[in-house]
């Protein structure tokens, strides 16, 4: 594509969403709608993009920092929004521009490319992307004159007969920049909503006898937009089902899809089983022959082959092959669990490396630690990593045995193959092969309880 640019309309304030965020930041499969559009544009190689922003512009800019932008102070309609980008368009005279709506996230790169080819082939002033929907309610209807598009009529302005039309405006158009600039000057807000409609540009082109091409998308979903929470839920469900279908096709086993949500870009190996309530987000890669779930969230993580992850939360971490964790294990960012590690109930691991085949079976906190292989943690071990000011590391060698209910006060090093007696609070280095006991000796006072009972009577119930 030569000499192409894009304008993305994103000044909507989310009023119909009842959201404090700008509408285009409402998320579909955990990604803001405008980021879906940014991805499609990037896939097409369209780098010169101008976003039209309104309330919450700073938040939108943070989501798409590579877009240039203009402000639309008053929200007077889609045509008015494009008028704000005039200076940007003037830099692209002689070229073509795709205009997209920030609340219609499913326009994909292939559709944009195909529509562009049609636009160039037909030497069109405008090429409009359309779709035929089962239920076209709320969308602008495409009125054809034979092959060519004659105009678009908005839902609010449509008569009974027009409302029957099921071909709708997807809100994505290729324009010759020169034509768009001169047509914008002629828009009038003469309609039910008193707005400057971008869609009227179509009628202007047709009335002038210019070529207006309607490119009907093969997959009608590309046209779907969200104006309110119900619409957003519909988009999420469509995207979710599309992801499930894709992964089933790749050989992933899903016994029951309830609550299984897989974000775009996640990869999953063959014969891995996903159980209900599994949510996979961000840049996540899952190996083969794993069983994930039920009720598990994995974000920005790499999971090796043959892992079993039951009711866990994992963030920005790596699990090598055959790691078994859960139920109720929390793996926090920057952790690496090496092959064959076993971690059990109510264990939290943070910013730590845990060596091969080490077992941390229950009720333990491993934070800021480097743990060797074949270590056994007793129930209730705490690496005490924070003193209210700084964080310190705990280093545990290979083959250590950490007794139940021990505190390892960092910074501290436990040498290879050593033992920590249960109930110890370890403050000093333990050399290899040693036993460290750090607790008071037991005192037994024979008959003490009986004597007390005789003095004070039986204990109150
Ligand atoms: C619009 C189209 C309709 C199409 C539908 C597809 C018009 C007049 N109508 O209707 O034909 O079928 O999209 O989804 O274009 N925006 C601004 N500034 C404004 C107004 C809107 O930036 O002043 C942005 C919104 O943030 C939104 C997009 O433009 O991202 C579309 O606006 P919206 O009000 O949602 O238009 P629809 O009624 O959905
Ligand atoms: Ca809309």
Coordinates of C-alpha atoms and ligand atoms in Angstrom, one line a residue:
X1 CA 0.0 0.0 0.0
X2 CA 1.5 3.3 -1.1
X3 CA 0.8 6.7 0.2
X4 CA -1.8 5.5 2.7
X5 CA -2.7 6.9 6.1
X6 CA -5.5 6.3 8.6
X7 CA -7.8 8.4 10.8
X8 CA -9.3 6.7 13.8
X9 CA -12.4 8.3 15.4
X10 CA -12.1 7.9 19.2
X11 CA -13.6 11.0 20.8
X12 CA -16.5 9.1 22.2
X13 CA -16.9 9.6 26.0
X14 CA -18.5 6.3 26.9
X15 CA -21.7 7.9 28.1
X16 CA -23.8 5.0 26.7
X17 CA -21.3 2.6 28.3
X18 CA -21.8 4.4 31.7
X19 CA -18.0 4.3 32.1
X20 CA -15.5 6.8 33.4
X21 CA -13.1 5.6 30.7
X22 CA -13.3 6.8 27.1
X23 CA -15.4 4.3 25.1
X24 CA -12.5 3.1 22.9
X25 CA -10.7 1.9 26.0
X26 CA -13.5 -0.5 26.9
X27 CA -12.0 -4.0 26.5
X28 CA -12.7 -7.0 24.3
X29 CA -10.8 -10.0 25.6
X30 CA -8.8 -7.8 27.9
X31 CA -7.5 -5.5 25.2
X32 CA -8.9 -2.0 24.6
X33 CA -11.0 -1.7 21.4
X34 CA -8.6 0.9 20.0
X35 CA -5.7 -1.6 20.4
X36 CA -7.5 -4.1 18.2
X37 CA -7.7 -1.5 15.5
X38 CA -4.0 -0.5 16.1
X39 CA -3.1 -4.2 15.6
X40 CA -5.0 -4.5 12.3
X41 CA -3.5 -1.2 11.0
X42 CA 0.0 -2.4 12.0
X43 CA -0.6 -5.7 10.2
X44 CA -1.4 -3.8 7.1
X45 CA 1.8 -1.8 7.5
X46 CA -0.2 1.5 7.9
X47 CA 2.0 3.5 10.2
X48 CA 0.8 7.1 9.7
X49 CA -2.3 7.2 11.9
X50 CA -4.1 10.1 13.4
X51 CA -6.6 9.5 16.2
X52 CA -9.4 12.0 16.9
X53 CA -9.6 12.2 20.7
X54 CA -12.0 13.9 23.2
X55 CA -12.5 13.4 26.9
X56 CA -9.8 11.2 28.5
X57 CA -7.4 11.9 25.6
X58 CA -4.4 11.2 27.8
X59 CA -5.6 7.7 28.6
X60 CA -6.2 6.9 25.0
X61 CA -2.7 8.2 24.0
X62 CA -1.1 6.0 26.6
X63 CA -2.8 3.0 24.9
X64 CA -1.7 3.9 21.4
X65 CA 1.4 6.0 21.9
X66 CA 2.5 5.5 18.2
X67 CA -0.6 7.3 16.9
X68 CA -0.5 11.1 16.2
X69 CA -3.6 12.8 17.4
X70 CA -5.9 15.8 17.2
X71 CA -8.6 16.9 19.7
X72 CA -12.3 17.2 19.0
X73 CA -13.5 19.6 21.7
X74 CA -17.2 19.4 20.9
X75 CA -18.6 16.1 19.8
X76 CA -20.7 17.1 16.8
X77 CA -20.7 13.8 14.9
X78 CA -18.4 11.5 12.9
X79 CA -18.1 14.0 10.0
X80 CA -17.1 16.8 12.4
X81 CA -14.6 14.4 14.0
X82 CA -12.8 13.9 10.6
X83 CA -12.9 17.7 10.0
X84 CA -10.5 18.0 13.1
X85 CA -7.9 15.9 11.2
X86 CA -7.9 18.3 8.1
X87 CA -4.3 19.4 8.7
X88 CA -3.2 15.7 8.9
X89 CA -5.2 14.9 5.7
X90 CA -3.6 17.9 3.9
X91 CA -0.2 16.3 4.4
X92 CA -1.5 13.3 2.4
X93 CA -2.9 15.0 -0.7
X94 CA -2.9 12.7 -3.7
X95 CA -3.0 9.6 -1.5
X96 CA -5.7 7.4 0.2
X97 CA -6.9 7.3 3.7
X98 CA -8.8 4.7 5.7
X99 CA -11.2 6.1 8.3
X100 CA -12.0 3.7 11.1
X101 CA -14.3 4.0 14.2
X102 CA -12.6 3.2 17.5
X103 CA -15.7 1.3 18.7
X104 CA -15.7 -1.3 16.0
X105 CA -12.7 -3.5 16.9
X106 CA -13.0 -6.4 14.5
X107 CA -12.0 -4.8 11.2
X108 CA -9.2 -7.1 10.3
X109 CA -6.1 -6.6 8.1
X110 CA -7.3 -8.9 5.3
X111 CA -10.6 -7.0 4.9
X112 CA -8.8 -3.6 4.9
X113 CA -6.3 -4.8 2.3
X114 CA -9.0 -6.4 0.1
X115 CA -11.2 -3.3 0.3
X116 CA -8.1 -1.1 -0.6
X117 CA -7.4 -3.2 -3.7
X118 CA -11.0 -2.8 -4.8
X119 CA -10.8 0.9 -4.1
X120 CA -7.7 1.3 -6.3
X121 CA -8.9 -1.1 -9.0
X122 CA -12.2 0.8 -9.3
X123 CA -10.5 4.2 -9.0
X124 CA -13.2 5.0 -6.4
X125 CA -13.6 8.3 -4.6
X126 CA -14.9 6.2 -1.6
X127 CA -14.9 2.5 -0.8
X128 CA -17.2 1.6 2.0
X129 CA -16.8 -1.7 3.9
X130 CA -20.3 -3.2 4.5
X131 CA -21.7 -6.3 6.0
X132 CA -25.0 -8.1 6.0
X133 CA -26.3 -8.7 9.5
X134 CA -29.1 -10.8 10.8
X135 CA -30.1 -7.9 13.1
X136 CA -29.0 -4.6 11.6
X137 CA -30.6 -2.5 14.4
X138 CA -28.6 0.6 15.3
X139 CA -26.4 0.6 12.2
X140 CA -26.4 2.9 9.2
X141 CA -28.2 1.1 6.3
X142 CA -26.5 0.9 2.9
X143 CA -28.8 2.0 0.0
X144 CA -27.5 0.7 -3.3
X145 CA -28.2 1.9 -6.8
X146 CA -27.5 -1.3 -8.7
X147 CA -23.9 -2.3 -7.8
X148 CA -22.9 1.2 -6.7
X149 CA -23.7 2.7 -3.3
X150 CA -26.1 5.6 -3.4
X151 CA -26.2 6.7 0.3
X152 CA -26.2 5.6 3.9
X153 CA -29.2 6.2 6.0
X154 CA -28.8 6.2 9.8
X155 CA -31.2 4.2 12.0
X156 CA -32.6 7.5 13.5
X157 CA -33.4 8.9 10.0
X158 CA -34.7 5.7 8.4
X159 CA -38.3 5.0 7.3
X160 CA -40.0 1.6 7.6
X161 CA -38.7 0.4 4.3
X162 CA -35.1 1.4 4.9
X163 CA -35.2 -0.3 8.3
X164 CA -35.7 -3.6 6.5
X165 CA -32.3 -3.3 4.7
X166 CA -29.8 -5.7 6.3
X167 CA -26.6 -4.4 4.6
X168 CA -25.0 -2.0 7.0
X169 CA -22.1 0.4 7.2
X170 CA -19.2 -1.2 9.1
X171 CA -17.8 2.2 9.9
X172 CA -14.6 1.6 7.8
X173 CA -14.0 3.5 4.6
X174 CA -11.2 4.1 2.1
X175 CA -11.2 7.7 0.8
X176 CA -9.3 9.5 -1.8
X177 CA -7.8 12.2 0.4
X178 CA -8.5 15.0 -2.1
X179 CA -12.1 14.1 -2.4
X180 CA -12.6 13.7 1.3
X181 CA -11.2 17.1 2.1
X182 CA -13.5 18.9 -0.3
X183 CA -16.6 16.8 0.7
X184 CA -16.0 17.6 4.4
X185 CA -16.6 21.3 3.7
X186 CA -20.0 20.5 2.4
X187 CA -21.5 18.5 5.3
X188 CA -24.5 19.9 7.0
X189 CA -26.1 18.7 10.3
X190 CA -29.6 18.3 8.7
X191 CA -30.7 15.0 10.3
X192 CA -32.6 13.6 13.3
X193 CA -29.5 13.9 15.6
X194 CA -28.4 17.4 14.4
X195 CA -24.9 16.0 13.7
X196 CA -22.3 16.2 10.9
X197 CA -22.5 12.7 9.6
X198 CA -19.4 11.3 7.8
X199 CA -21.8 8.9 6.1
X200 CA -23.3 11.9 4.1
X201 CA -20.0 12.1 2.3
X202 CA -21.1 8.9 0.5
X203 CA -24.3 10.6 -0.8
X204 CA -22.2 13.6 -1.9
X205 CA -19.9 11.4 -4.0
X206 CA -22.7 9.5 -5.5
X207 CA -24.6 12.7 -6.4
X208 CA -21.5 14.1 -8.1
X209 CA -21.3 10.9 -10.2
X210 CA -18.1 9.8 -8.5
X211 CA -17.4 6.1 -8.1
X212 CA -18.6 4.8 -4.7
X213 CA -17.7 1.2 -4.1
X214 CA -19.3 -1.0 -1.5
X215 CA -17.0 -3.8 -0.4
X216 CA -19.1 -6.4 1.4
X217 CA -17.0 -8.2 4.0
X218 CA -17.1 -12.0 3.8
X219 CA -17.3 -12.3 7.6
X220 CA -20.1 -10.1 8.9
X221 CA -18.5 -9.9 12.3
X222 CA -15.9 -7.4 11.1
X223 CA -18.7 -4.8 11.2
X224 CA -19.8 -5.3 14.8
X225 CA -19.5 -2.3 17.0
X226 CA -20.3 -1.7 20.7
X227 CA -22.2 1.4 21.8
X228 CA -23.2 0.1 25.3
X229 CA -22.3 -2.7 27.8
X230 CA -24.6 -5.2 26.1
X231 CA -22.9 -4.5 22.8
X232 CA -19.5 -5.0 24.5
X233 CA -20.6 -8.3 26.0
X234 CA -21.7 -9.4 22.5
X235 CA -18.3 -8.5 21.1
X236 CA -16.5 -10.3 23.9
X237 CA -18.6 -13.4 23.4
X238 CA -18.0 -13.4 19.6
X239 CA -14.2 -13.0 20.1
X240 CA -14.2 -15.6 22.8
X241 CA -15.9 -18.2 20.6
X242 CA -13.6 -17.4 17.7
X243 CA -10.6 -18.0 20.0
X244 CA -12.0 -21.3 21.3
X245 CA -12.8 -22.5 17.7
X246 CA -9.2 -21.7 16.7
X247 CA -7.6 -23.6 19.6
X248 CA -9.9 -26.6 19.2
X249 CA -8.8 -26.7 15.6
X250 CA -5.1 -26.7 16.8
X251 CA -5.7 -29.8 19.0
X252 CA -6.5 -28.3 22.4
X253 CA -9.1 -30.2 24.4
X254 CA -11.8 -28.2 26.1
X255 CA -14.2 -30.4 28.1
X256 CA -16.6 -27.6 28.9
X257 CA -16.1 -24.1 27.7
X258 CA -17.8 -22.3 30.6
X259 CA -15.6 -19.4 31.7
X260 CA -12.8 -20.4 29.4
X261 CA -11.4 -17.1 28.0
X262 CA -8.3 -17.1 25.8
X263 CA -6.9 -13.8 24.7
X264 CA -5.6 -13.3 21.1
X265 CA -1.9 -14.2 20.7
X266 CA -1.9 -17.0 23.4
X267 CA -0.4 -20.2 22.1
X268 CA -1.3 -23.7 23.4
X269 CA 0.2 -27.0 22.6
X270 CA -1.6 -30.2 21.4
X271 CA -3.5 -32.3 23.8
X272 CA -3.5 -29.7 26.5
X273 CA -6.7 -29.8 28.4
X274 CA -8.4 -26.6 29.5
X275 CA -11.0 -27.0 32.3
X276 CA -13.8 -24.5 33.1
X277 CA -12.8 -21.1 34.5
X278 CA -9.4 -21.0 32.8
X279 CA -8.4 -17.5 31.7
X280 CA -5.3 -17.1 29.6
X281 CA -4.1 -13.5 29.0
X282 CA -1.3 -11.4 27.5
X283 CA 1.8 -13.0 26.0
X284 CA 1.2 -16.5 27.3
X285 CA 2.6 -19.8 25.8
X286 CA 1.4 -23.1 27.1
X287 CA 3.1 -26.4 26.2
X288 CA 1.7 -29.8 25.1
X289 CA 0.0 -32.3 27.4
X290 CA -0.8 -29.9 30.2
X291 CA -4.0 -29.8 32.2
X292 CA -4.9 -26.3 33.2
X293 CA -7.8 -25.4 35.5
X294 CA -10.4 -25.3 36.8
X295 CA -10.4 -21.7 37.9
X296 CA -6.9 -20.6 36.8
X297 CA -5.6 -17.3 35.5
X298 CA -2.3 -17.2 33.6
X299 CA -0.9 -13.9 32.4
X300 CA 2.2 -13.1 30.4
X301 CA 3.8 -16.5 31.2
X302 CA 5.5 -19.5 29.7
X303 CA 4.3 -23.0 30.7
X304 CA 6.3 -26.0 29.6
X305 CA 5.0 -29.4 28.5
X306 CA 3.2 -31.7 30.8
X307 CA 2.4 -29.2 33.6
X308 CA -0.6 -29.6 35.9
X309 CA -2.0 -26.3 37.1
X310 CA -5.1 -26.5 39.3
X311 CA -6.9 -23.4 40.6
X312 CA -3.8 -21.1 40.4
X313 CA -2.8 -17.6 39.5
X314 CA 0.4 -17.1 37.6
X315 CA 1.8 -13.8 36.4
X316 CA 4.9 -13.0 34.3
X317 CA 6.6 -16.2 35.2
X318 CA 8.0 -19.3 33.7
X319 CA 7.2 -22.9 34.5
X320 CA 9.5 -25.5 32.9
X321 CA 8.2 -29.0 32.0
X322 CA 6.3 -31.3 34.3
X323 CA 5.7 -28.7 37.0
X324 CA 2.7 -29.5 39.2
X325 CA 1.1 -26.6 41.2
X326 CA -2.1 -26.0 43.1
X327 CA -4.7 -26.0 44.2
X328 CA -4.5 -22.4 45.3
X329 CA -0.9 -21.5 44.4
X330 CA 0.0 -17.9 43.5
X331 CA 3.0 -17.5 41.3
X332 CA 3.8 -13.8 41.2
X333 CA 6.0 -11.9 38.7
X334 CA 9.5 -12.9 37.8
X335 CA 9.5 -16.4 39.1
X336 CA 10.9 -19.5 37.5
X337 CA 9.9 -22.9 38.5
X338 CA 12.3 -25.5 37.1
X339 CA 11.4 -28.9 35.7
X340 CA 9.5 -31.2 38.1
X341 CA 8.8 -28.7 40.8
X342 CA 5.8 -29.4 43.0
X343 CA 4.0 -26.6 44.7
X344 CA 0.8 -27.1 46.8
X345 CA -2.0 -25.3 48.6
X346 CA -1.7 -21.8 49.8
X347 CA 1.9 -21.2 48.6
X348 CA 3.0 -17.9 47.2
X349 CA 6.2 -17.6 45.1
X350 CA 7.5 -14.2 44.1
X351 CA 10.6 -13.1 42.2
X352 CA 12.3 -16.4 42.9
X353 CA 13.9 -19.3 41.2
X354 CA 13.0 -22.8 42.4
X355 CA 15.3 -25.6 41.3
X356 CA 14.4 -29.0 39.7
X357 CA 12.2 -31.3 41.7
X358 CA 12.0 -29.0 44.7
X359 CA 8.7 -29.5 46.7
X360 CA 6.9 -26.7 48.5
X361 CA 3.8 -28.5 49.5
X362 CA 1.8 -26.2 51.8
X363 CA 1.3 -22.8 53.4
X364 CA 4.6 -21.2 52.5
X365 CA 5.9 -17.9 51.2
X366 CA 9.0 -18.0 48.9
X367 CA 9.9 -14.4 48.0
X368 CA 13.1 -13.0 46.5
X369 CA 14.8 -16.3 46.8
X370 CA 17.1 -18.6 44.9
X371 CA 16.3 -22.1 45.8
X372 CA 18.3 -25.1 44.6
X373 CA 17.1 -28.5 43.4
X374 CA 15.6 -31.3 45.5
X375 CA 14.8 -29.1 48.4
X376 CA 11.9 -30.0 50.7
X377 CA 10.0 -27.2 52.4
X378 CA 8.0 -28.0 55.5
X379 CA 4.6 -26.6 56.0
X380 CA 4.5 -22.9 56.9
X381 CA 8.0 -21.8 55.9
X382 CA 8.5 -18.0 55.4
X383 CA 11.3 -16.3 53.6
X384 CA 11.3 -13.1 55.5
X385 CA 12.3 -10.7 52.7
X386 CA 11.2 -7.3 53.8
X387 CA 12.2 -5.2 56.8
X388 CA 10.0 -2.2 56.1
X389 CA 12.7 -0.5 54.0
X390 CA 14.5 -2.9 51.7
X391 CA 13.9 -6.3 50.2
X392 CA 16.6 -9.0 50.6
X393 CA 17.3 -12.4 49.1
X394 CA 17.3 -15.8 50.6
X395 CA 19.6 -18.4 49.0
X396 CA 19.0 -22.1 49.6
X397 CA 21.4 -24.7 48.3
X398 CA 20.5 -28.1 46.7
X399 CA 19.1 -30.9 48.7
X400 CA 18.2 -28.9 51.8
X401 CA 15.4 -29.8 54.2
X402 CA 13.6 -26.9 55.7
X403 CA 11.6 -27.9 58.8
X404 CA 8.0 -26.8 59.3
X405 CA 7.2 -23.3 60.5
X406 CA 10.7 -21.9 59.9
X407 CA 11.5 -18.2 59.3
X408 CA 14.5 -17.6 57.1
X409 CA 15.4 -13.9 57.7
X410 CA 17.0 -12.5 54.6
X411 CA 19.6 -11.8 53.6
X412 CA 20.6 -15.3 54.5
X413 CA 22.3 -18.3 52.9
X414 CA 21.5 -22.0 53.6
X415 CA 24.2 -24.3 52.4
X416 CA 23.7 -27.5 50.3
X417 CA 22.2 -30.6 52.0
X418 CA 21.7 -28.9 55.3
X419 CA 18.7 -29.2 57.7
X420 CA 16.7 -26.5 59.4
X421 CA 15.0 -27.7 62.5
X422 CA 11.2 -27.1 62.6
X423 CA 10.2 -23.9 64.3
X424 CA 13.6 -22.1 63.7
X425 CA 14.1 -18.5 63.0
X426 CA 17.3 -18.4 61.0
X427 CA 19.2 -15.2 61.0
X428 CA 22.8 -16.4 60.2
X429 CA 24.4 -18.4 57.4
X430 CA 24.0 -22.2 57.7
X431 CA 27.0 -24.1 56.2
X432 CA 26.6 -27.1 53.9
X433 CA 25.7 -30.4 55.6
X434 CA 24.8 -28.7 58.9
X435 CA 21.7 -28.8 61.1
X436 CA 20.6 -25.4 62.3
X437 CA 18.3 -25.2 65.3
X438 CA 17.2 -21.7 66.3
X439 CA 14.5 -22.0 68.9
X440 CA 14.3 -22.0 72.7
X441 CA 14.8 -25.3 74.5
X442 CA 11.6 -26.9 75.8
X443 CA 10.9 -26.6 79.5
X444 CA 8.6 -29.2 81.1
X445 CA 7.1 -28.5 84.6
X446 CA 5.7 -31.8 85.9
X447 CA 2.3 -31.5 87.8
X448 CA 2.0 -27.7 87.1
X449 CA -1.5 -28.0 85.6
X450 CA -2.8 -30.2 88.4
X451 CA -1.5 -27.9 91.1
X452 CA -3.1 -25.0 89.4
X453 CA -6.5 -26.8 89.1
X454 CA -6.4 -27.6 92.8
X455 CA -5.6 -23.9 93.6
X456 CA -8.1 -22.2 91.3
X457 CA -10.7 -24.9 90.5
X458 CA -11.6 -26.2 87.0
X459 CA -11.1 -24.0 84.0
X460 CA -14.2 -21.9 83.0
X461 CA -16.1 -23.3 80.0
Ligands
LIG1 C1 -21.8 4.9 13.1 C2 -22.2 5.2 11.6 C3 -23.1 4.1 11.2 C4 -22.4 2.8 11.3 C5 -21.8 2.6 12.7 C6 -20.9 1.4 12.7 C7 -22.3 7.7 11.3 C8 -23.1 8.9 11.3 N1 -22.9 6.5 11.6 O1 -22.9 5.0 13.9 O2 -23.5 4.3 9.8 O3 -23.2 1.7 10.9 O4 -21.1 3.7 13.1 O5 -20.4 1.1 13.9 O6 -21.1 7.8 11.1 N2 -17.0 9.8 17.2 C9 -16.2 10.8 17.4 N3 -16.7 12.1 17.5 C10 -18.0 12.4 17.3 C11 -18.9 11.3 17.1 C12 -18.3 10.0 17.1 O7 -15.0 10.7 17.6 O8 -18.4 13.5 17.3 C13 -16.5 8.4 17.2 C14 -17.0 7.6 18.4 O9 -16.1 7.6 19.5 C15 -17.0 6.2 17.8 C16 -17.2 6.4 16.3 O10 -16.9 7.8 16.0 O11 -15.8 5.5 18.0 C17 -18.6 6.2 15.8 O12 -19.5 7.0 16.5 P1 -20.9 6.5 17.1 O13 -21.6 7.7 17.7 O14 -20.7 5.3 17.9 O15 -21.7 6.1 15.7 P2 -22.9 5.1 15.5 O16 -24.1 5.6 16.0 O17 -22.5 3.8 16.1
LIG2 CA1 -20.8 3.1 17.3

